[in-house]
Amino acid sequence: SDGSIRLHQMRSEYPLMQWNDSTKGQPIIALQWALTRPAVFFALDAASNIYIWDLLENDLLPVAKQTIPSEKVVTMTLLGEPEKANGLLGIVLARESGQIDIQYVKKKWALP
């Protein structure tokens, strides 16, 4: 609820990494690992900002932030085929009105 993200191992109650105030205090409403690239994850905050984290590129800050204009995004999920090396990775965004958008991610964050 405060925008903090914690990375845990299943064997420990203590986080391996913790990023405080990663969204400037906005609650995180969805977070998902990339299906095609293990070190990348995406976070959606309550202000409709998507943060892309690539832990191999930078483990202190997100490598990109994208604000979704106009109508509020209420949730997101990722789509892709991890068994294929084509690097296609999409973000499915659900808006408050019920409209669904699919956006494709740049290859540098999607390729295995």
Coordinates of C-alpha atoms in Angstrom, one line a residue:
S1 CA 0.0 0.0 0.0
D2 CA 3.0 2.4 0.4
G3 CA 4.7 1.6 -2.9
S4 CA 7.4 -0.7 -1.4
I5 CA 8.5 -3.8 -3.2
R6 CA 10.2 -6.8 -1.5
L7 CA 11.9 -9.7 -3.2
H8 CA 11.8 -12.9 -1.1
Q9 CA 13.1 -16.4 -1.3
M10 CA 10.6 -19.0 -0.3
R11 CA 12.8 -20.3 2.5
S12 CA 13.1 -17.0 4.4
E13 CA 10.8 -14.4 5.9
Y14 CA 13.4 -11.7 5.3
P15 CA 13.6 -10.1 1.8
L16 CA 16.6 -10.5 -0.4
M17 CA 16.0 -7.0 -1.7
Q18 CA 13.7 -4.2 -0.7
W19 CA 12.8 -1.0 -2.7
N20 CA 11.1 1.5 -0.5
D21 CA 8.9 4.3 -2.0
S22 CA 9.4 2.8 -5.5
T23 CA 6.2 4.5 -6.7
K24 CA 6.5 7.8 -4.8
G25 CA 4.0 6.5 -2.3
Q26 CA 1.3 5.2 -4.7
P27 CA -0.1 1.8 -3.8
I28 CA 1.0 -1.0 -6.1
I29 CA -2.1 -2.8 -7.5
A30 CA -0.4 -5.4 -9.7
L31 CA 3.0 -6.9 -10.0
Q32 CA 4.2 -9.7 -12.3
W33 CA 7.4 -11.3 -13.5
A34 CA 8.0 -11.2 -17.3
L35 CA 7.1 -14.6 -18.8
T36 CA 10.0 -14.5 -21.3
R37 CA 12.9 -12.9 -19.3
P38 CA 13.5 -14.0 -15.7
A39 CA 15.1 -10.9 -14.3
V40 CA 12.4 -8.5 -15.5
F41 CA 9.2 -7.6 -13.6
F42 CA 6.4 -5.0 -14.1
A43 CA 4.6 -3.1 -11.4
L44 CA 1.3 -1.1 -11.8
D45 CA 0.5 1.6 -9.3
A46 CA -2.8 3.2 -8.4
A47 CA -2.0 6.3 -10.5
S48 CA -1.8 4.1 -13.7
N49 CA 2.0 4.1 -14.0
I50 CA 3.8 1.0 -15.1
Y51 CA 7.3 0.5 -13.8
I52 CA 9.7 -1.9 -15.6
W53 CA 12.4 -3.4 -13.5
D54 CA 15.3 -5.3 -15.1
L55 CA 17.5 -6.5 -12.2
L56 CA 20.4 -7.4 -14.6
E57 CA 20.5 -3.8 -15.8
N58 CA 19.8 -1.9 -12.6
D59 CA 18.8 -3.4 -9.2
L60 CA 18.3 -0.1 -7.5
L61 CA 15.6 1.6 -9.7
P62 CA 13.2 0.8 -12.4
V63 CA 14.7 1.0 -15.9
A64 CA 11.5 2.6 -17.4
K65 CA 8.3 4.1 -16.3
Q66 CA 5.2 4.5 -18.5
T67 CA 2.2 6.6 -17.5
I68 CA -1.1 5.3 -19.1
P69 CA -3.0 8.5 -20.0
S70 CA -6.8 9.1 -19.7
E71 CA -8.8 6.5 -18.0
K72 CA -7.6 4.7 -14.9
V73 CA -6.1 1.3 -15.2
V74 CA -7.4 -1.1 -12.6
T75 CA -5.2 -4.2 -13.2
M76 CA -2.7 -5.7 -15.6
T77 CA -1.4 -9.1 -16.6
L78 CA 1.3 -10.2 -18.9
L79 CA 1.1 -12.5 -21.9
G80 CA 3.8 -14.3 -23.8
E81 CA 5.1 -17.7 -24.7
P82 CA 8.1 -18.5 -22.5
E83 CA 8.9 -21.7 -24.4
K84 CA 9.4 -19.7 -27.7
A85 CA 12.5 -17.5 -28.2
N86 CA 10.7 -14.9 -30.3
G87 CA 10.7 -12.4 -27.5
L88 CA 7.0 -11.4 -27.8
L89 CA 5.7 -10.1 -24.5
G90 CA 2.5 -8.1 -24.0
I91 CA 0.9 -6.2 -21.2
V92 CA -2.9 -6.5 -20.9
L93 CA -4.4 -3.5 -19.2
A94 CA -7.9 -3.4 -17.8
R95 CA -9.4 0.1 -17.6
E96 CA -12.1 1.3 -15.2
S97 CA -14.7 1.3 -18.0
G98 CA -14.0 -2.4 -18.8
Q99 CA -12.0 -1.6 -21.9
I100 CA -9.0 -3.9 -22.4
D101 CA -5.8 -2.8 -24.1
I102 CA -2.8 -4.9 -25.1
Q103 CA 0.5 -3.3 -25.6
Y104 CA 3.7 -5.1 -26.6
V105 CA 7.0 -4.6 -24.7
K106 CA 10.2 -3.6 -26.3
K107 CA 12.4 -6.6 -27.3
K108 CA 15.2 -5.6 -24.9
W109 CA 12.9 -6.4 -21.9
A110 CA 11.3 -9.4 -23.5
L111 CA 14.0 -11.5 -25.2
P112 CA 15.2 -14.5 -23.1

